[in-house]
Coordinates of C-alpha atoms and ligand atoms in Angstrom, one line a residue:
Chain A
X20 CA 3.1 1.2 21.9
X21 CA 6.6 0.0 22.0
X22 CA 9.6 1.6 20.2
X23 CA 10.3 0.5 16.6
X24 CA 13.0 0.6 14.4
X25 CA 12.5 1.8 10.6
X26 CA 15.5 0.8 8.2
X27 CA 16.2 0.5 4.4
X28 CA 18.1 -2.6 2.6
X29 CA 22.1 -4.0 3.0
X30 CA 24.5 -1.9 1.5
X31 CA 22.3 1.4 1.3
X32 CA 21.9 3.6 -1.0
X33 CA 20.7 7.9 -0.8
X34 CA 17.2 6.6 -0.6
X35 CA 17.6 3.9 1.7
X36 CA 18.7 6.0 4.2
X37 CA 17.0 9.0 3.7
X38 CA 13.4 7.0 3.3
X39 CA 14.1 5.8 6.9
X40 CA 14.5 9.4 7.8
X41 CA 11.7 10.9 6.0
X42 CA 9.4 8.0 7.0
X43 CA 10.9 8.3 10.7
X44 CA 10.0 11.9 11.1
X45 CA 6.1 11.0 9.5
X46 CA 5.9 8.5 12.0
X47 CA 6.7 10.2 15.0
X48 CA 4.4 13.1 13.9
X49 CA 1.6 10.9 13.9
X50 CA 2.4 9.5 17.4
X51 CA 4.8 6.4 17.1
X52 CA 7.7 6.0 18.6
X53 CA 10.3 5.1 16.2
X54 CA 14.0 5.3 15.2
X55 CA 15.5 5.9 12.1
X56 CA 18.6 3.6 11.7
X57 CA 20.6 1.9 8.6
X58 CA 22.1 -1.9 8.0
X59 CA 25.5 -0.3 6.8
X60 CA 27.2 3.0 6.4
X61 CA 26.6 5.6 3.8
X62 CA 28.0 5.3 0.4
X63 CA 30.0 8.1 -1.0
X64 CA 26.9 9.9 -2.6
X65 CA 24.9 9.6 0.4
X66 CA 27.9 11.3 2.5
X67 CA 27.5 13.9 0.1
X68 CA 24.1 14.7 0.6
X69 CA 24.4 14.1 4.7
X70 CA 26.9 16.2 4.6
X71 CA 25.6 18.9 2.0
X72 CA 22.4 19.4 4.9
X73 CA 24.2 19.1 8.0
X74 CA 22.2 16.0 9.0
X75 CA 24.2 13.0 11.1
X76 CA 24.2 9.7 9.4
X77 CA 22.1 7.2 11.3
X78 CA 23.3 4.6 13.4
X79 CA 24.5 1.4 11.8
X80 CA 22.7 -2.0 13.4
X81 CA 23.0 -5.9 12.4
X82 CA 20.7 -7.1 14.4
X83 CA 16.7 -5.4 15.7
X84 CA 15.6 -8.7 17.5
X85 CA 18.1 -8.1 20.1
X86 CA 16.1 -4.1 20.9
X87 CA 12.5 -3.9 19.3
X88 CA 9.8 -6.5 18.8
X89 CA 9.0 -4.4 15.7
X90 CA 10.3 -3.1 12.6
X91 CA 9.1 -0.9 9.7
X92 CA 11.0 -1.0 6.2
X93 CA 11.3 1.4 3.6
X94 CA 12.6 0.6 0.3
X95 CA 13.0 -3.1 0.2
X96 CA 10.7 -5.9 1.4
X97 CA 12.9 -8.7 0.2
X98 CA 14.6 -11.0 3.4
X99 CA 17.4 -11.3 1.7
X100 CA 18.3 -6.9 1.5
X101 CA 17.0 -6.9 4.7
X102 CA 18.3 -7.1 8.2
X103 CA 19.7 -10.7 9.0
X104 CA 16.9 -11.5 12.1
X105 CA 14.1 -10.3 10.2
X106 CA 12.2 -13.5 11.0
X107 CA 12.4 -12.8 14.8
X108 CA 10.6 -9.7 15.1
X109 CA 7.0 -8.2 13.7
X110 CA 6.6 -5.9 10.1
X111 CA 4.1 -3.5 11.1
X112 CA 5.0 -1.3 8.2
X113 CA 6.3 -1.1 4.2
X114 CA 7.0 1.5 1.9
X115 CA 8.6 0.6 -1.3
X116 CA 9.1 0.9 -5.1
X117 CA 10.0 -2.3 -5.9
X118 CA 8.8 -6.0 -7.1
X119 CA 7.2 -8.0 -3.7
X120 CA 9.3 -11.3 -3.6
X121 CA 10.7 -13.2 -0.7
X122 CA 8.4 -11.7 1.6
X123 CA 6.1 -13.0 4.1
X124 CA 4.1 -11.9 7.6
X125 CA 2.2 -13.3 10.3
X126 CA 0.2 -10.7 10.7
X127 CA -1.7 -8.4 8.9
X128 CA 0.4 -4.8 8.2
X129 CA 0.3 -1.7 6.3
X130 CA 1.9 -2.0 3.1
X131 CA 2.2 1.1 0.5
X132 CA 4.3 -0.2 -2.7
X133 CA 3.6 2.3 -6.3
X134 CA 5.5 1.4 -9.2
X135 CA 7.6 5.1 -9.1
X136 CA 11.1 6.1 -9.4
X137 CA 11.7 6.0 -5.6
X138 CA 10.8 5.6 -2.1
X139 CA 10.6 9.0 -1.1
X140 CA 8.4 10.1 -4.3
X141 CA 6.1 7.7 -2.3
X142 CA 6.6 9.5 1.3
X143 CA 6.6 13.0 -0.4
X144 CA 2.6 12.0 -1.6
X145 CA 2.5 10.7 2.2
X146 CA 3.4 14.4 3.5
X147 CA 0.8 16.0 0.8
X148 CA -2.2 13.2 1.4
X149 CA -1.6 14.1 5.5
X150 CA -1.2 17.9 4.6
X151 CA 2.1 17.4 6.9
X152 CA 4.7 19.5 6.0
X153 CA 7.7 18.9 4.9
X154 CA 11.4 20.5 7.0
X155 CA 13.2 22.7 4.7
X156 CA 16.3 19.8 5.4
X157 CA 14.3 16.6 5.2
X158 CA 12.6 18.1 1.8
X159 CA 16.5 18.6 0.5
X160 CA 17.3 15.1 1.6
X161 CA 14.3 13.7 -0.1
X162 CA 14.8 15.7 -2.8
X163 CA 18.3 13.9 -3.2
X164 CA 17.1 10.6 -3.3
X165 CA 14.9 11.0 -5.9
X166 CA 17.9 12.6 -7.8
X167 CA 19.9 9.5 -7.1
X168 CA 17.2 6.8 -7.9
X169 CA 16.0 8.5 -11.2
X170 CA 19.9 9.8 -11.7
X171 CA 18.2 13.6 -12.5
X172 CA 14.8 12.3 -13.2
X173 CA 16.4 10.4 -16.5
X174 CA 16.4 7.1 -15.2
X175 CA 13.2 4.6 -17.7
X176 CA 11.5 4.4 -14.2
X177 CA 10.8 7.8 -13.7
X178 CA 7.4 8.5 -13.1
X179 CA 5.3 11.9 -13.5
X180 CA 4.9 11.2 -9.4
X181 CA 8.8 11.5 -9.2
X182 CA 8.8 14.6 -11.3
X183 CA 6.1 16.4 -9.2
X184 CA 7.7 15.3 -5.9
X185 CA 11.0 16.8 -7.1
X186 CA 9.5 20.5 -8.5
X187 CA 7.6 20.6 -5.0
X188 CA 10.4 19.8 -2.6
X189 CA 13.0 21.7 -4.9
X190 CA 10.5 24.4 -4.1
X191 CA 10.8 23.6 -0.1
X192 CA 14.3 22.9 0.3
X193 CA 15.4 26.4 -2.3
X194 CA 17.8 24.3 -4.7
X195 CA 18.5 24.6 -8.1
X196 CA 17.6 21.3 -9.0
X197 CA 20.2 20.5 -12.0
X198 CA 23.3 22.4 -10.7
X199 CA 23.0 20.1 -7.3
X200 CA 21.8 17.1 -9.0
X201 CA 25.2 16.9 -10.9
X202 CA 27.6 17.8 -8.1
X203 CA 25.7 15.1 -5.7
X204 CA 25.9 12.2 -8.8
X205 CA 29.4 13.2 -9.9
X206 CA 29.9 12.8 -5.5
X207 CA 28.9 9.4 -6.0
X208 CA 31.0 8.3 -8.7
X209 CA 34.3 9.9 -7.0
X210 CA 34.6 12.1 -10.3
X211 CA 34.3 15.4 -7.6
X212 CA 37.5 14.0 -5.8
X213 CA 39.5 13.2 -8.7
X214 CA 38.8 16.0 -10.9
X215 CA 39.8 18.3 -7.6
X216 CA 43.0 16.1 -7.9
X217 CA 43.8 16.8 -11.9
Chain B
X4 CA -3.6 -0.3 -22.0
X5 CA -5.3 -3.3 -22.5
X6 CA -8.0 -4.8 -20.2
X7 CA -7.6 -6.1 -16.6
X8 CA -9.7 -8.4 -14.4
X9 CA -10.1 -7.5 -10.5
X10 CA -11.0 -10.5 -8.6
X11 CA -11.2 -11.6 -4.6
X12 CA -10.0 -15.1 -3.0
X13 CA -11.9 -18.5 -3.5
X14 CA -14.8 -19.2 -2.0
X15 CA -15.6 -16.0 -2.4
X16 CA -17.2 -14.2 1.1
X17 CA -19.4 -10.6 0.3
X18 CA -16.3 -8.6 0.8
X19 CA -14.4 -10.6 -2.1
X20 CA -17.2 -9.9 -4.7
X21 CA -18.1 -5.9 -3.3
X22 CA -14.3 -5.3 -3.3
X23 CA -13.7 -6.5 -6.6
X24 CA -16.7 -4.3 -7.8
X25 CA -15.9 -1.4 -6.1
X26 CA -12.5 -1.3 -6.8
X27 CA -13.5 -1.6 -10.8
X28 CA -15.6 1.3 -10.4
X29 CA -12.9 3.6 -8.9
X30 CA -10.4 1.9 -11.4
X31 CA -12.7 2.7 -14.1
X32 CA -13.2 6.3 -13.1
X33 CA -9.6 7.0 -13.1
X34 CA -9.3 6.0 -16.7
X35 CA -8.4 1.7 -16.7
X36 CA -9.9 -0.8 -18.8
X37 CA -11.4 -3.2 -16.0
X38 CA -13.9 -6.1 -15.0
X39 CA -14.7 -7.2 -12.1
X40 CA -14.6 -11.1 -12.0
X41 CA -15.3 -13.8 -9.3
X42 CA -13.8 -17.1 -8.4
X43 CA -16.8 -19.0 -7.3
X44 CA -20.6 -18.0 -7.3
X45 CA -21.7 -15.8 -4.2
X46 CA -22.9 -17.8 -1.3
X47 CA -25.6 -17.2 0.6
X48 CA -25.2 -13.5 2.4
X49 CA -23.7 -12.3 -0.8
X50 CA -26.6 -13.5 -2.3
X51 CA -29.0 -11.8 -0.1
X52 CA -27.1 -8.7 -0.6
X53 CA -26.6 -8.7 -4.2
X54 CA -30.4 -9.2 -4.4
X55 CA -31.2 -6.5 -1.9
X56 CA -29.4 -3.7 -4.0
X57 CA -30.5 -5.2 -7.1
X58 CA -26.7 -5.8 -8.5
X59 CA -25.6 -8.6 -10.8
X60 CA -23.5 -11.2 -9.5
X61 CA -20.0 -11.0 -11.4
X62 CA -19.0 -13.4 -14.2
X63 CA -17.0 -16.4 -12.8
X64 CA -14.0 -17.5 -14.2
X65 CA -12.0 -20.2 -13.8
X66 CA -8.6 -19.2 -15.3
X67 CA -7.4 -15.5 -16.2
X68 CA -4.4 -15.6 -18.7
X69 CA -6.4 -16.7 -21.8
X70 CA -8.3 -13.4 -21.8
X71 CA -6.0 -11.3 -20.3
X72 CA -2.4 -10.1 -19.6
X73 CA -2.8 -8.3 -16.0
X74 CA -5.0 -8.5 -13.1
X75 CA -5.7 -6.8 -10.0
X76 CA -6.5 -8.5 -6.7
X77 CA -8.7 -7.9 -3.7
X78 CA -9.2 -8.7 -0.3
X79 CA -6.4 -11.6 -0.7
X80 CA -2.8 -12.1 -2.0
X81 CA -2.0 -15.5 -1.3
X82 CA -1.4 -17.5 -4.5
X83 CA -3.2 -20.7 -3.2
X84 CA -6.2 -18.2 -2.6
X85 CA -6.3 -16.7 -6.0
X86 CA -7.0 -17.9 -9.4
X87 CA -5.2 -20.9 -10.8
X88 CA -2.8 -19.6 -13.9
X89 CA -2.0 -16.6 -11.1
X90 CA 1.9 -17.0 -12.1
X91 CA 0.6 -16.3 -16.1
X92 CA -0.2 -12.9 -15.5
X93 CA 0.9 -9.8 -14.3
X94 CA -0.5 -8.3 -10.8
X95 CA -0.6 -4.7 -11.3
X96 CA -2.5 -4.1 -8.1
X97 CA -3.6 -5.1 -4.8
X98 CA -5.9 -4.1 -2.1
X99 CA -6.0 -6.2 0.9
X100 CA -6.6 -6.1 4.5
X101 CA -4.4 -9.8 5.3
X102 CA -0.9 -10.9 6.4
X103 CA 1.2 -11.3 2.8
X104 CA 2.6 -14.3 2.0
X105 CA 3.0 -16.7 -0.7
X106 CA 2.7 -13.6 -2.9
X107 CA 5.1 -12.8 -5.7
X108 CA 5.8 -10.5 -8.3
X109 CA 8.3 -10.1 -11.2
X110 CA 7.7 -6.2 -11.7
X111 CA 6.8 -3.0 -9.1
X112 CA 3.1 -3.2 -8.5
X113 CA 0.8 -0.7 -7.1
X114 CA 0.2 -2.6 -3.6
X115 CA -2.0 -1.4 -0.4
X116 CA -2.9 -3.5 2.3
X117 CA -3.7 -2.2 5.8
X118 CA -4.6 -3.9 9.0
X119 CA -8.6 -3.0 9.2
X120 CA -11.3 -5.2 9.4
X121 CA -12.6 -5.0 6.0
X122 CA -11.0 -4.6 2.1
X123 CA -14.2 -2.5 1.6
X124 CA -12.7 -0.1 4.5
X125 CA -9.5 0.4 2.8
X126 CA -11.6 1.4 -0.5
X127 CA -13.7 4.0 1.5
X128 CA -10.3 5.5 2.2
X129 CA -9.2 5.6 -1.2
X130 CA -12.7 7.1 -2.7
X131 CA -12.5 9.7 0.6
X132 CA -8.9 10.4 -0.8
X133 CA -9.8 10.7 -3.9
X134 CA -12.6 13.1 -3.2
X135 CA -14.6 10.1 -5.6
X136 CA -18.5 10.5 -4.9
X137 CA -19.2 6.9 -4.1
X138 CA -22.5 6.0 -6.2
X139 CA -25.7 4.9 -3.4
X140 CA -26.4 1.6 -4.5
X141 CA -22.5 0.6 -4.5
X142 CA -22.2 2.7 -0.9
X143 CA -25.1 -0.1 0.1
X144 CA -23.0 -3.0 -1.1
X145 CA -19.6 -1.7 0.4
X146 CA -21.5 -1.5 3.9
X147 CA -22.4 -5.0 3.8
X148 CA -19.0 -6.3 2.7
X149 CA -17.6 -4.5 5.8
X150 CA -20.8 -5.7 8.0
X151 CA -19.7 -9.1 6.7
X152 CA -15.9 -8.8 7.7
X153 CA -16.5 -7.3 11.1
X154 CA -19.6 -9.5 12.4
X155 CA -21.4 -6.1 12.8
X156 CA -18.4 -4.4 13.9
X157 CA -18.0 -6.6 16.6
X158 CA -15.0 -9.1 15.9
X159 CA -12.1 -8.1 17.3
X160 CA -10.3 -7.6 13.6
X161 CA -12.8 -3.9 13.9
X162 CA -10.9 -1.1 13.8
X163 CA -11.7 2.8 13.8
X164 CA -11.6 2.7 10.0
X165 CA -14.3 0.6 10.0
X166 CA -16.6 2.2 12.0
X167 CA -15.9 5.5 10.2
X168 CA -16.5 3.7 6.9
X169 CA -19.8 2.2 8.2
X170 CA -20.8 5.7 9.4
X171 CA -20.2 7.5 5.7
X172 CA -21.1 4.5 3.9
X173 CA -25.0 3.9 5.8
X174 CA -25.2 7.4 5.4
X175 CA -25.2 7.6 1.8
X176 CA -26.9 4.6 1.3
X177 CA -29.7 6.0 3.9
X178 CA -29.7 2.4 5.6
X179 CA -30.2 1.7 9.1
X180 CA -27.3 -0.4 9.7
X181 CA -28.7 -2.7 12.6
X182 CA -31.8 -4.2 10.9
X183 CA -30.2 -4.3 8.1
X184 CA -26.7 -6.0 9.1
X185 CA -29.0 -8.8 11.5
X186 CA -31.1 -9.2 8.0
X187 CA -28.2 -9.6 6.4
X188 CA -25.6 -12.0 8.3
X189 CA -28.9 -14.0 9.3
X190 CA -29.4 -14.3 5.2
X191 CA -25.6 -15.9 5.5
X192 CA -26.4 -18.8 8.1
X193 CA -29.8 -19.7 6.3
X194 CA -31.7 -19.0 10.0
X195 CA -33.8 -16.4 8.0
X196 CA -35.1 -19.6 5.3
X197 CA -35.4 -22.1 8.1
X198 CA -37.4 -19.7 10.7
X199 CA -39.8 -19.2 7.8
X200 CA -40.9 -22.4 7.5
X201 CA -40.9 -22.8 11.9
Ligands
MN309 MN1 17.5 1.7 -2.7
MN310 MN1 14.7 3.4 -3.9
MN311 MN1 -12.7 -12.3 2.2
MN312 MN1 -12.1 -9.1 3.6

């Protein structure tokens, strides 16, 4: 099996990029050999939470056709979010939350969409369905997209799903899940910085 | 929630009309307000198999949006495969073993697809995952949809899944799955009818 590259949509959010990780580490645990990278650099809120659990941010590409033959996305399927060569190389895998438009294969895949708050509320059942468990850092990094997409579970597309996934990998990764949940949000707005600042 | 229909492609095959009636029981045991539907009456092999086990063919329909507001798809996602007034409804779920395309939705869906031989496969899974006893007589019929897929496991679309699946599935069903599957496909080319009358 060749190498693959796993990646979330343009302009990335906390869940694009940590979806890629999450999924990364699954994937490699059941035997492929994949890469977790990113089409753009983390956003304020995500440097936050990269930097909050000592984790390196992944490596920034514009191109896959150019290095793999296959690619696996996680929270977007639509061409247009997604990496500019799509069309050159093979989707083997999908994960996502959202609406299927603008998307098309050759071949048949494995495709896991559920109508939940976020991506890695998906990978977290992943973990639990493969009784895999979850690293005490990559359960805080989930943990912190879920945070983000719902914004503190209080987002309208906030499932029961994205509320169990947070109470279990609150329970992994040991964090008080509203005291975090506001300094990582108020991160992401640049409130932190300029409130340090006043 | 009001009522869905669960249907399979045109020209329905014995995995498009098992699928669709599997997939309403399991619907139906967690808690949904389902029918399983069919595009076109089933052809010969269905026919055979549907007599074997005693089962109803389902209720064909021509158009979906003057009865209901949702549907759920099987074993196909193009929209040139699926029923007409497709674009009048909402797709809250599929389950499909084929390359997506021509497949488009305006809201998150519930979406699984994998790249096994069989629909029917994909639904053993989700029963296994479930921990859903999977009633005999519909065990029967989810073998032959797979038997049908897979040429008797022997097209190269078979996967591991599928043999697993065949194994559980002829076991609870207490069938022998060589007789039965050569009974079966031979049902689907007519040989059976014409080497009567020889
Ligand atoms: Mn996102
Ligand atoms: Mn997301
Ligand atoms: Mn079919
Ligand atoms: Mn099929």
């Amino acid at each position: 099996m060749s190498k693959s590259l796993i990646f979330g949509h343009q302009n990335p959010d906390t869940d694009a990029i940590v979806a890629a990780k999450a999924f990364a580490y699954f994937q490699t645990q059941k035997g492929y050999d994949v890469e977790a990278v990113a089409l753009g650099e983390p956003n304020m809120e995500t440097t936050y939470v990269l930097n909050h659990f000592d984790e390196p941010a992944p490596r920034v590409v514009k191109t896959v056709s150019n290095e793999v033959d296959d690619v696996m996305l996680v929270d977007h399927n639509e061409a247009q979010q997604s990496v500019s060569d799509l069309d050159k190389v093979q989707v083997s895998f999908v994960i996502d939350h959202h609406r299927i438009a603008n998307f098309e294969t050759t071949s048949p895949l494995y495709y896991r969409a559920e109508p939940v708050g976020c991506t890695s509320t998906i990978l977290t059942e992943m973990f639990n369905e493969e009784k895999m468990e979850i690293p005490v850092k990559l359960a805080g990094l989930m943990l912190s997209a879920i945070i983000s997409d719902t914004l503190l579970l209080q987002s309208p597309t906030t499932t029961d799903a994205d509320r169990e996934a947070v109470r279990m990998l609150a329970e992994i990764a040991d964090i008080d899940v509203q005291s975090y949940g506001i300094a990582m949000l108020k991160a992401g707005t640049n409130l932190a910085a300029k409130s340090d600042k006043e």
